[in-house]
PDB file of C-alpha atoms and ligand atoms in Angstrom:
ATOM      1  CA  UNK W   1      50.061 156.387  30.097  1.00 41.00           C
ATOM      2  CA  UNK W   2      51.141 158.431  27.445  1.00 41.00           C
ATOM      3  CA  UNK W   3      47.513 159.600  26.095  1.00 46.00           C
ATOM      4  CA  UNK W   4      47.934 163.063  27.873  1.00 43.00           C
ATOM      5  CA  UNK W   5      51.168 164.125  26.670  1.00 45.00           C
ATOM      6  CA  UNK W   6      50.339 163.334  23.315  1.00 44.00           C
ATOM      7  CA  UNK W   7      47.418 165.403  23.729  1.00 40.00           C
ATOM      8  CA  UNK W   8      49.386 168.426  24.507  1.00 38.00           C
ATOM      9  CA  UNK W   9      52.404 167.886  22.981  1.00 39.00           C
ATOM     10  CA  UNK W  10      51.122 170.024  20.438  1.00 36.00           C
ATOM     11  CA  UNK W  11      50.971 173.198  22.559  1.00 35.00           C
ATOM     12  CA  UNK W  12      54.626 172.588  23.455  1.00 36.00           C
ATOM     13  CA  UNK W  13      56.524 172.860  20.236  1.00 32.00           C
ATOM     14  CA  UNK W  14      55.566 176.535  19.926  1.00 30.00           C
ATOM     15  CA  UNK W  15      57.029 177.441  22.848  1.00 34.00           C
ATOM     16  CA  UNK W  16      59.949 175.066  22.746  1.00 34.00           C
ATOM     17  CA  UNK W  17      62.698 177.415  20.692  1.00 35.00           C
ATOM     18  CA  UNK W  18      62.971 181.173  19.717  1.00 37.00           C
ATOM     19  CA  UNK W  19      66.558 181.631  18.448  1.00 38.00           C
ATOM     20  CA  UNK W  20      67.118 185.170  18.302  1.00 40.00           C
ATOM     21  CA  UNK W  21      70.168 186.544  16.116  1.00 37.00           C
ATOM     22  CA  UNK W  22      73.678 185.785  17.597  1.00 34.00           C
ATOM     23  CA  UNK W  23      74.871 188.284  20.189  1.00 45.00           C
ATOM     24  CA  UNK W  24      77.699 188.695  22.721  1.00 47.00           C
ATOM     25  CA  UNK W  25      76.752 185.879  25.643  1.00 86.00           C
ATOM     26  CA  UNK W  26      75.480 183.368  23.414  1.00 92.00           C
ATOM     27  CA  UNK W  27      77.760 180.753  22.918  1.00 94.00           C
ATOM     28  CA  UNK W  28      77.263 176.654  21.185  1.00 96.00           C
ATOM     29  CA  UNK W  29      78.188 174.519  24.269  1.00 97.00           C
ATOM     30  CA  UNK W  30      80.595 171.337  23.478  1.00 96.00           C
ATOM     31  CA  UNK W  31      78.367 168.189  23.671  1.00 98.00           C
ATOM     32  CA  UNK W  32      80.652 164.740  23.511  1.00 98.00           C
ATOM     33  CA  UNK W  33      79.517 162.666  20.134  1.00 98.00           C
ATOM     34  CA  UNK W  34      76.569 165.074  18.966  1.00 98.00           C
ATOM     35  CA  UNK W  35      76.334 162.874  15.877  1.00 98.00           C
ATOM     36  CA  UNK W  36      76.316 159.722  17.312  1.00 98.00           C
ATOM     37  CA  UNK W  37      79.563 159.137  14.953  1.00 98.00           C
ATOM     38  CA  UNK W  38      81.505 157.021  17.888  1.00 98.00           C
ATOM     39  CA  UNK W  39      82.153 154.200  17.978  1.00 98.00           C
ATOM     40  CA  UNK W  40      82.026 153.690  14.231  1.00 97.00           C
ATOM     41  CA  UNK W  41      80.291 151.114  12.737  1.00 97.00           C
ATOM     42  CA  UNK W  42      81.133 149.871   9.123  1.00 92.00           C
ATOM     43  CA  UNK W  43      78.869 147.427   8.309  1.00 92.00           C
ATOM     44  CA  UNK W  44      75.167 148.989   6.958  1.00 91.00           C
ATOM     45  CA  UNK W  45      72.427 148.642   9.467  1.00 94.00           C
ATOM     46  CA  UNK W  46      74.558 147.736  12.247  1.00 97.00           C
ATOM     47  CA  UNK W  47      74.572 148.656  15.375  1.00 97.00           C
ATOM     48  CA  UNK W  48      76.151 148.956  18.970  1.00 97.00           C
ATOM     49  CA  UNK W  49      74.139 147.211  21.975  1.00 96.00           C
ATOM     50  CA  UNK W  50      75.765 149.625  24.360  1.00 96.00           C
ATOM     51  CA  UNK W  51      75.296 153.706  24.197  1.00 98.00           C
ATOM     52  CA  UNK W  52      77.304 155.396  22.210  1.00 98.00           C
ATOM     53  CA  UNK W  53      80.773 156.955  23.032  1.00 98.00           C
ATOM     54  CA  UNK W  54      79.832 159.599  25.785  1.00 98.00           C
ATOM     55  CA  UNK W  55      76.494 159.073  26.408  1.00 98.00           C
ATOM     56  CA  UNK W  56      75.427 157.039  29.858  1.00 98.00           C
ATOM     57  CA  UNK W  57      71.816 155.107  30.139  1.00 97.00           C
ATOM     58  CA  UNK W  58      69.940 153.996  32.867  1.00 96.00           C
ATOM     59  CA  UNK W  59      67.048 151.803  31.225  1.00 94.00           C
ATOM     60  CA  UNK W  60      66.628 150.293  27.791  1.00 94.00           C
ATOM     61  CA  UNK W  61      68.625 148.980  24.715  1.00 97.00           C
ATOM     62  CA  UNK W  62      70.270 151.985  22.944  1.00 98.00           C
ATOM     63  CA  UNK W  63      72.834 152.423  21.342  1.00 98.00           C
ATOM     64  CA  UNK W  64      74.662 153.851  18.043  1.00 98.00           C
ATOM     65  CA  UNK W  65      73.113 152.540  14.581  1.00 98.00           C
ATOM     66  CA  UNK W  66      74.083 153.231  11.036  1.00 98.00           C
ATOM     67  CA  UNK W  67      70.679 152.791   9.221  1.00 97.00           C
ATOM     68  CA  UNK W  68      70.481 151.744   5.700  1.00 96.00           C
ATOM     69  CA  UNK W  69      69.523 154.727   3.243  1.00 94.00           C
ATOM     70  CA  UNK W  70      66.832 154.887   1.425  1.00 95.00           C
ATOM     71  CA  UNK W  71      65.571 151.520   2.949  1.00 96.00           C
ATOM     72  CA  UNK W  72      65.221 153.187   6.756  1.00 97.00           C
ATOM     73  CA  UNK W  73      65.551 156.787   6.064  1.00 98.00           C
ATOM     74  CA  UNK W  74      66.312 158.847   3.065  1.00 96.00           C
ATOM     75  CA  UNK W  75      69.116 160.052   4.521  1.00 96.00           C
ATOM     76  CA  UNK W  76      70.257 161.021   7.980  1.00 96.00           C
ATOM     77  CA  UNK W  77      70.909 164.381   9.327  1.00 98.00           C
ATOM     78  CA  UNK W  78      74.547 164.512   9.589  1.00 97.00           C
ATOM     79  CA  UNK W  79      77.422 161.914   9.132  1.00 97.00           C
ATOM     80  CA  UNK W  80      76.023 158.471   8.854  1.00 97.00           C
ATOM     81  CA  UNK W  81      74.855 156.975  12.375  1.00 98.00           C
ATOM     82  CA  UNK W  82      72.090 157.968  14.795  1.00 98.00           C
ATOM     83  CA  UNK W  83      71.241 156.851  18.551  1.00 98.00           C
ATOM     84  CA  UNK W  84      68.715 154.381  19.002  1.00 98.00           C
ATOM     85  CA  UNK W  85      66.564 153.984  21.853  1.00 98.00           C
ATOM     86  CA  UNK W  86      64.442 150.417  22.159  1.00 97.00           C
ATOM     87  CA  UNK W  87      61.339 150.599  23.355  1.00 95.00           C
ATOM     88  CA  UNK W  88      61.508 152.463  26.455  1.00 93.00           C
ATOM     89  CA  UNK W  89      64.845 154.152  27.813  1.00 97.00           C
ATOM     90  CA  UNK W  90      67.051 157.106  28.179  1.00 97.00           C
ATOM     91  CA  UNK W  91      70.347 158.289  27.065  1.00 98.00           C
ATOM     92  CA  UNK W  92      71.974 161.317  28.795  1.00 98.00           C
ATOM     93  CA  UNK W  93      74.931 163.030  29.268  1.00 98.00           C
ATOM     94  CA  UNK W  94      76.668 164.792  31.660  1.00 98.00           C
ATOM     95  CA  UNK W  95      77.863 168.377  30.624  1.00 98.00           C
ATOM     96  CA  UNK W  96      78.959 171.616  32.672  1.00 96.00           C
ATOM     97  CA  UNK W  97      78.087 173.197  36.160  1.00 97.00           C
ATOM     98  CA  UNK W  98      74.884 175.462  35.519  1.00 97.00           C
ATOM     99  CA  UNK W  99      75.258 179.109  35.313  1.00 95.00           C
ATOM    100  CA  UNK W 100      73.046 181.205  36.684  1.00 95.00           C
ATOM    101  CA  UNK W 101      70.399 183.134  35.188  1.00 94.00           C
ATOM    102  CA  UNK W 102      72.054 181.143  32.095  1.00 96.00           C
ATOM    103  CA  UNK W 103      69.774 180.573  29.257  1.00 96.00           C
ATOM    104  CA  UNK W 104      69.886 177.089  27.546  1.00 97.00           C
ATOM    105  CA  UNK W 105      68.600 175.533  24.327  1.00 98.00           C
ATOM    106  CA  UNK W 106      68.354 172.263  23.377  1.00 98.00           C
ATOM    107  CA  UNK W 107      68.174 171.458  19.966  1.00 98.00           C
ATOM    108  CA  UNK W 108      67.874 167.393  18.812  1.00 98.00           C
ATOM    109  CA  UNK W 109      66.663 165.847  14.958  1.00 98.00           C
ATOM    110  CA  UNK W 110      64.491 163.064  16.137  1.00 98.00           C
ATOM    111  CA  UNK W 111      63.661 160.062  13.461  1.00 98.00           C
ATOM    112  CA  UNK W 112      61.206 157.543  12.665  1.00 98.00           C
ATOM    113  CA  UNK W 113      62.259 154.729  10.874  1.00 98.00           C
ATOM    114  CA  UNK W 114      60.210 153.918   7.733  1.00 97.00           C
ATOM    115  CA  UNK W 115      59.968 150.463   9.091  1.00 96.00           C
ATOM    116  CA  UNK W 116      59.301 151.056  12.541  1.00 96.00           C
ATOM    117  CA  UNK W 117      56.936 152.780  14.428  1.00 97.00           C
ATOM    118  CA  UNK W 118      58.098 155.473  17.417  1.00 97.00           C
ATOM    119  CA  UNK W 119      56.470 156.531  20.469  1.00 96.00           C
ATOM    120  CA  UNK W 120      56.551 159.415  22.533  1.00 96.00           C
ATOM    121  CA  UNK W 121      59.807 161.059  22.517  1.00 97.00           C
ATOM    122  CA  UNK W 122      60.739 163.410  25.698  1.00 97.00           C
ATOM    123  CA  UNK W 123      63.838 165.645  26.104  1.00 98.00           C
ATOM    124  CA  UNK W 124      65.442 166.950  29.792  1.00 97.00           C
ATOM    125  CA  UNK W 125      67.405 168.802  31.830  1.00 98.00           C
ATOM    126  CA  UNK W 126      68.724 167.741  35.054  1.00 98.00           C
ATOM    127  CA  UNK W 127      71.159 168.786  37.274  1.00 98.00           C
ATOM    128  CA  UNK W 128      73.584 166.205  38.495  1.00 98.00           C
ATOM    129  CA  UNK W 129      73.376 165.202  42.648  1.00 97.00           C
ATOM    130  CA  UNK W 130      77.759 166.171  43.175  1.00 96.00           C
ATOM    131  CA  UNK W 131      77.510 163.142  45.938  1.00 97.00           C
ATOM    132  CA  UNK W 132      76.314 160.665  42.958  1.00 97.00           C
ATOM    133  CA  UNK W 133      78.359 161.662  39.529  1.00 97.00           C
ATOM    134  CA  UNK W 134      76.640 160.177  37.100  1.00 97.00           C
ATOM    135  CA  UNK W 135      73.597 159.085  37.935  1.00 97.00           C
ATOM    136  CA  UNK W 136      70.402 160.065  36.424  1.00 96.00           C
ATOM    137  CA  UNK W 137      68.252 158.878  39.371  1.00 95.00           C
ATOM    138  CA  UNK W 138      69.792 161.055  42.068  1.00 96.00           C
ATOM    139  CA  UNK W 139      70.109 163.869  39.768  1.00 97.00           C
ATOM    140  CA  UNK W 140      67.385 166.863  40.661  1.00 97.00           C
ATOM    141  CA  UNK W 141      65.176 167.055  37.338  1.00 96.00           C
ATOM    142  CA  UNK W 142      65.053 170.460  35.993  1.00 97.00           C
ATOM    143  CA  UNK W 143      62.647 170.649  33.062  1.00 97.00           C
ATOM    144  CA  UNK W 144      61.140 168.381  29.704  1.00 97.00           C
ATOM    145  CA  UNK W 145      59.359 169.169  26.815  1.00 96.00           C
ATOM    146  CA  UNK W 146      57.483 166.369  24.321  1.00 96.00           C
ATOM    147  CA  UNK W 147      59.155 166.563  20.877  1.00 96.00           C
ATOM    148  CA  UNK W 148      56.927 167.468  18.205  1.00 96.00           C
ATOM    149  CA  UNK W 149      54.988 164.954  16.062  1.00 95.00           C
ATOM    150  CA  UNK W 150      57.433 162.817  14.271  1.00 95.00           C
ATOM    151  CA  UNK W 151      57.376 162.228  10.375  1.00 95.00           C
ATOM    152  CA  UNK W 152      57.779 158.319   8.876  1.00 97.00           C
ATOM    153  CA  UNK W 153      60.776 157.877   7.565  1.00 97.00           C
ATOM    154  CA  UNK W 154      62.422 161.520   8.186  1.00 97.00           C
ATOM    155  CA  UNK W 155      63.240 163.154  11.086  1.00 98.00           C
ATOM    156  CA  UNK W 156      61.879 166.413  12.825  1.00 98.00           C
ATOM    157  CA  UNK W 157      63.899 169.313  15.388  1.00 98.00           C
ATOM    158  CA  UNK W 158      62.705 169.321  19.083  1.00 98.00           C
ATOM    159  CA  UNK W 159      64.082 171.826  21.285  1.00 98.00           C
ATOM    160  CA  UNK W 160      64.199 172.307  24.816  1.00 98.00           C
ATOM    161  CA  UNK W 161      64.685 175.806  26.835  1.00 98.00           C
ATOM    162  CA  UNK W 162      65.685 176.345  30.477  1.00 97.00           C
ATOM    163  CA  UNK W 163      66.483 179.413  32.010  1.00 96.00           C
ATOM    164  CA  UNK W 164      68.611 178.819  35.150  1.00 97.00           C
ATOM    165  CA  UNK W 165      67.721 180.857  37.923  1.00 96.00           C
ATOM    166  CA  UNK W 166      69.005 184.013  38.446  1.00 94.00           C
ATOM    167  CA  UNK W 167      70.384 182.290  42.548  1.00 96.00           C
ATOM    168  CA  UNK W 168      70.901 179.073  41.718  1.00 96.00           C
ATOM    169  CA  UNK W 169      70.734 178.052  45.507  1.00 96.00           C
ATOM    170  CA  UNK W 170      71.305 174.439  46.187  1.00 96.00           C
ATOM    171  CA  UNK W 171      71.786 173.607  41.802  1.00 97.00           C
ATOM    172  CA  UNK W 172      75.387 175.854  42.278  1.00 97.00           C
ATOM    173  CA  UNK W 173      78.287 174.027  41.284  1.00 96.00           C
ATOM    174  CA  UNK W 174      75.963 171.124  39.496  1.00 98.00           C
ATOM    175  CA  UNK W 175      76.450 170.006  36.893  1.00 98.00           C
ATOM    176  CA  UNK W 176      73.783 170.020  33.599  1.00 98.00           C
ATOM    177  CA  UNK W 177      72.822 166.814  32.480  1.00 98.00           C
ATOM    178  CA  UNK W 178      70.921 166.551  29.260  1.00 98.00           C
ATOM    179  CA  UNK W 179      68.471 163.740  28.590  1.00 98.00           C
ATOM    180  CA  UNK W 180      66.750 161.867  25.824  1.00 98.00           C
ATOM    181  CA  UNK W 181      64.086 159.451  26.807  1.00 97.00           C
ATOM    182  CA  UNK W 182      61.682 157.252  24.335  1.00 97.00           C
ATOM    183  CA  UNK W 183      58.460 156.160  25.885  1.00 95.00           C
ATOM    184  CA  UNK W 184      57.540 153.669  23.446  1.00 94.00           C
ATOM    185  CA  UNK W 185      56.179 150.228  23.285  1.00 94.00           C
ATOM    186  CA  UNK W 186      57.089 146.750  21.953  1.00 94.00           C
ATOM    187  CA  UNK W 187      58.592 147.353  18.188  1.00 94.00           C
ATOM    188  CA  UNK W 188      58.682 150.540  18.315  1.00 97.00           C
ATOM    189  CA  UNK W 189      62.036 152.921  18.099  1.00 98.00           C
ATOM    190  CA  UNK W 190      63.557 156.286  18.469  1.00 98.00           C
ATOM    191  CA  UNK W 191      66.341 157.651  16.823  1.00 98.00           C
ATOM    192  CA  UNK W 192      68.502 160.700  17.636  1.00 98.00           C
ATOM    193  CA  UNK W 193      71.169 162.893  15.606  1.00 98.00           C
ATOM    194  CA  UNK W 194      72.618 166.338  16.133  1.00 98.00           C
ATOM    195  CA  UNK W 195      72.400 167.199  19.747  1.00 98.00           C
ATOM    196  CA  UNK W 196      73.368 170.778  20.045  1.00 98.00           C
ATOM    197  CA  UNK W 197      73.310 172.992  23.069  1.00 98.00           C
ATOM    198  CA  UNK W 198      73.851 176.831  23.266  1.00 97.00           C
ATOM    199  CA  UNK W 199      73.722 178.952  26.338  1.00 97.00           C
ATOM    200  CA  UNK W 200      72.755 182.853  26.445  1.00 95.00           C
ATOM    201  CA  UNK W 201      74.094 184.676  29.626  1.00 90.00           C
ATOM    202  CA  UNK W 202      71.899 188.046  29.859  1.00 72.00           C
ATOM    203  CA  UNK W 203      73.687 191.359  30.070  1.00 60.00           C
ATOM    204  CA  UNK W 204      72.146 193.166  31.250  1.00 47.00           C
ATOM    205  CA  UNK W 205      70.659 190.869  33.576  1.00 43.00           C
ATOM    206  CA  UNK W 206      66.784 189.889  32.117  1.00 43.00           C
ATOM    207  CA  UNK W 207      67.336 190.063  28.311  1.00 44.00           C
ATOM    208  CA  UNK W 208      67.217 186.340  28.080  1.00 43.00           C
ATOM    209  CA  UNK W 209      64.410 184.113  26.481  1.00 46.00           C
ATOM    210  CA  UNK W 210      62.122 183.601  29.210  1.00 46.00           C
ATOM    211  CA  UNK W 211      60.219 180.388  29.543  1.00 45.00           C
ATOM    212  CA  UNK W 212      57.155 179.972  30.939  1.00 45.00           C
ATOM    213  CA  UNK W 213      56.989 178.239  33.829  1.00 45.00           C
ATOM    214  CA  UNK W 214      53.125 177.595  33.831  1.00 42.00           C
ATOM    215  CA  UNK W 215      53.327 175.322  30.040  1.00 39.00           C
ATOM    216  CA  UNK W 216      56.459 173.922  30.794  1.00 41.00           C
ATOM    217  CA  UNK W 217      55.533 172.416  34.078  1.00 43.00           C
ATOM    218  CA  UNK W 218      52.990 170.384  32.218  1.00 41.00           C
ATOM    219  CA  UNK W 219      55.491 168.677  30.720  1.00 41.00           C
ATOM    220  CA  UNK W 220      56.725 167.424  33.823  1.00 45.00           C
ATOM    221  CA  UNK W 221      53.870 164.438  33.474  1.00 46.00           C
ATOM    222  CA  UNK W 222      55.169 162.951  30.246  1.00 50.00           C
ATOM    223  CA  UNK W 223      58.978 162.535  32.126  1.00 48.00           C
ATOM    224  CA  UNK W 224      57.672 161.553  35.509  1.00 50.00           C
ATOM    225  CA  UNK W 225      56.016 158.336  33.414  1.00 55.00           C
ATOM    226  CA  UNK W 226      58.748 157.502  32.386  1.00 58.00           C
ATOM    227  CA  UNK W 227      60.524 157.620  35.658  1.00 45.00           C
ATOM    228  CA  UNK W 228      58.054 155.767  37.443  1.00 48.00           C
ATOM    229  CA  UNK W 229      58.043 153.082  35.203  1.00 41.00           C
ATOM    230  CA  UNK W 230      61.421 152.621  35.456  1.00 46.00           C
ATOM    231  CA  UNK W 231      61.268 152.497  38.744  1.00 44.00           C
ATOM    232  CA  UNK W 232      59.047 150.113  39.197  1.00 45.00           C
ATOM    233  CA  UNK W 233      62.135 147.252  39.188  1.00 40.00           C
ATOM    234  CA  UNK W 234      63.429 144.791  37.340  1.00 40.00           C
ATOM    235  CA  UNK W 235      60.317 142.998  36.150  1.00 40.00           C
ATOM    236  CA  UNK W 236      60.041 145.716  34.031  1.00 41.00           C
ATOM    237  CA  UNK W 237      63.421 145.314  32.205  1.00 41.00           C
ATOM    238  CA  UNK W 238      63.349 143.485  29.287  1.00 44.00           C
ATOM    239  CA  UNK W 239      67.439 142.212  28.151  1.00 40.00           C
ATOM    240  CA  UNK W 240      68.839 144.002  25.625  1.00 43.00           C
ATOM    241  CA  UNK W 241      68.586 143.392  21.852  1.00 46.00           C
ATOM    242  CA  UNK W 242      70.091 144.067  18.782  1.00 47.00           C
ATOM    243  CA  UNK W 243      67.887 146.190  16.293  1.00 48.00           C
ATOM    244  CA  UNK W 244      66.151 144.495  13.581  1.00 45.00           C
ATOM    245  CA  UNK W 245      68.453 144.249  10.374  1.00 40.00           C
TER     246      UNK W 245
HETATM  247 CA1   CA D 301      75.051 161.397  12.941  1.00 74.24          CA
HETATM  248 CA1   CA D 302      58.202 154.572  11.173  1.00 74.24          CA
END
């Protein structure tokens, strides 16, 4: 399923994220629980079974973990949890009303556990369906991109652009929903720290980073898996389950 998006998720990650130097319209948009900090967990390598504070799923056991250091990772990018996703899933959140001809990046630190494996790890944009708040499966998908080969034990940055059209059309007034998703198989596990999220409003109108629509719509294959697996029903759905200690 996933043999041809790991096959080009090479060609992605040089595309994925040009940050240029700050300038007026570029501003860090608030994400809820970046970190993964919430709900805190106090004992080591414990986790939640639901997702963490601010964060919605639709398929999979996730949650907020505290991993172990140096038996999982040698440390952890910030604080001292991550997000978890099982298997196969999605986490995602629901953020702002798209502006137009707004230019957004996506930055996430995605981590392998030393002492499990991960599969293919996918990061989204939708835009939320006003007559369904909250849901993920009536949303309108926008855009993915494959993060970049992982590292054992460590994490890695994958990024995500979108450039909102210039006449948003039927996406005005919805709101952006940002989405992790972990395509992986039996044992294996995705973690997630430091979601951040800036948006660059052109002025004059077509300075922006431009993304090409061409490469990026490649992409598109690696999340519709996902989606189709999911929505193949309930035999597919496995319960939910703690992560190994
Ligand atoms: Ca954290
Ligand atoms: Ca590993």
């Amino acid at each position: 399923m996933f043999s041809l998006a790991r096959g080009l998720a090479g060609l992605i990650v040089a595309a994925a994220f040009a940050a240029g130097p700050a300038a007026a319209g570029l501003v860090a948009l608030p994400v809820t629980n970046p970190g993964f900090e919430a709900p805190d967990i106090d004992n080591p390598n414990g986790a939640t079974v639901v997702a963490p504070t601010g964060w919605l799923s639709t398929v999979g056991a996730v949650g907020a973990f505290q991993p172990v250091t140096p038996a999982v990772y040698d440390a952890i990018p910030g604080g001292d949890q991550v997000a978890y996703i099982q298997e196969f899933g999605d986490l995602y959140q629901v953020l702002a009303p798209l502006v137009a001809g707004g230019a957004y990046a996506l930055s996430v630190k995605v981590g392998d556990r030393k002492d499990t494996a991960i599969g293919p790890v996918l990061l989204a944009f939708f835009a939320e369906d006003p007559a369904m708040p909250g849901s993920l499966a009536a949303a309108a998908f926008l855009i993915n991109a494959i993060a970049p080969p992982t590292v054992d034990g460590d994490f890695v940055t994958a990024t995500l652009d979108y450039l909102a059209p210039a006449a948003l059309g039927a996406l005005a007034g919805r709101n952006l929903i940002v989405a992790l998703g972990h395509g992986g198989q039996a044992g294996q596990q995705a973690n997630f720290d430091d979601v951040a999220l800036s948006l660059f409003t052109a002025d004059p109108p077509g300075n922006g980073r431009i993304a090409e629509p061409g490469a990026l719509a490649l992409f598109g294959l690696g999340l519709a898996g996902l989606w189709r697996i999911r929505r193949r029903g309930p035999e597919r759905r496995r319960p939910l389950h703690t992560v190994a200690g």
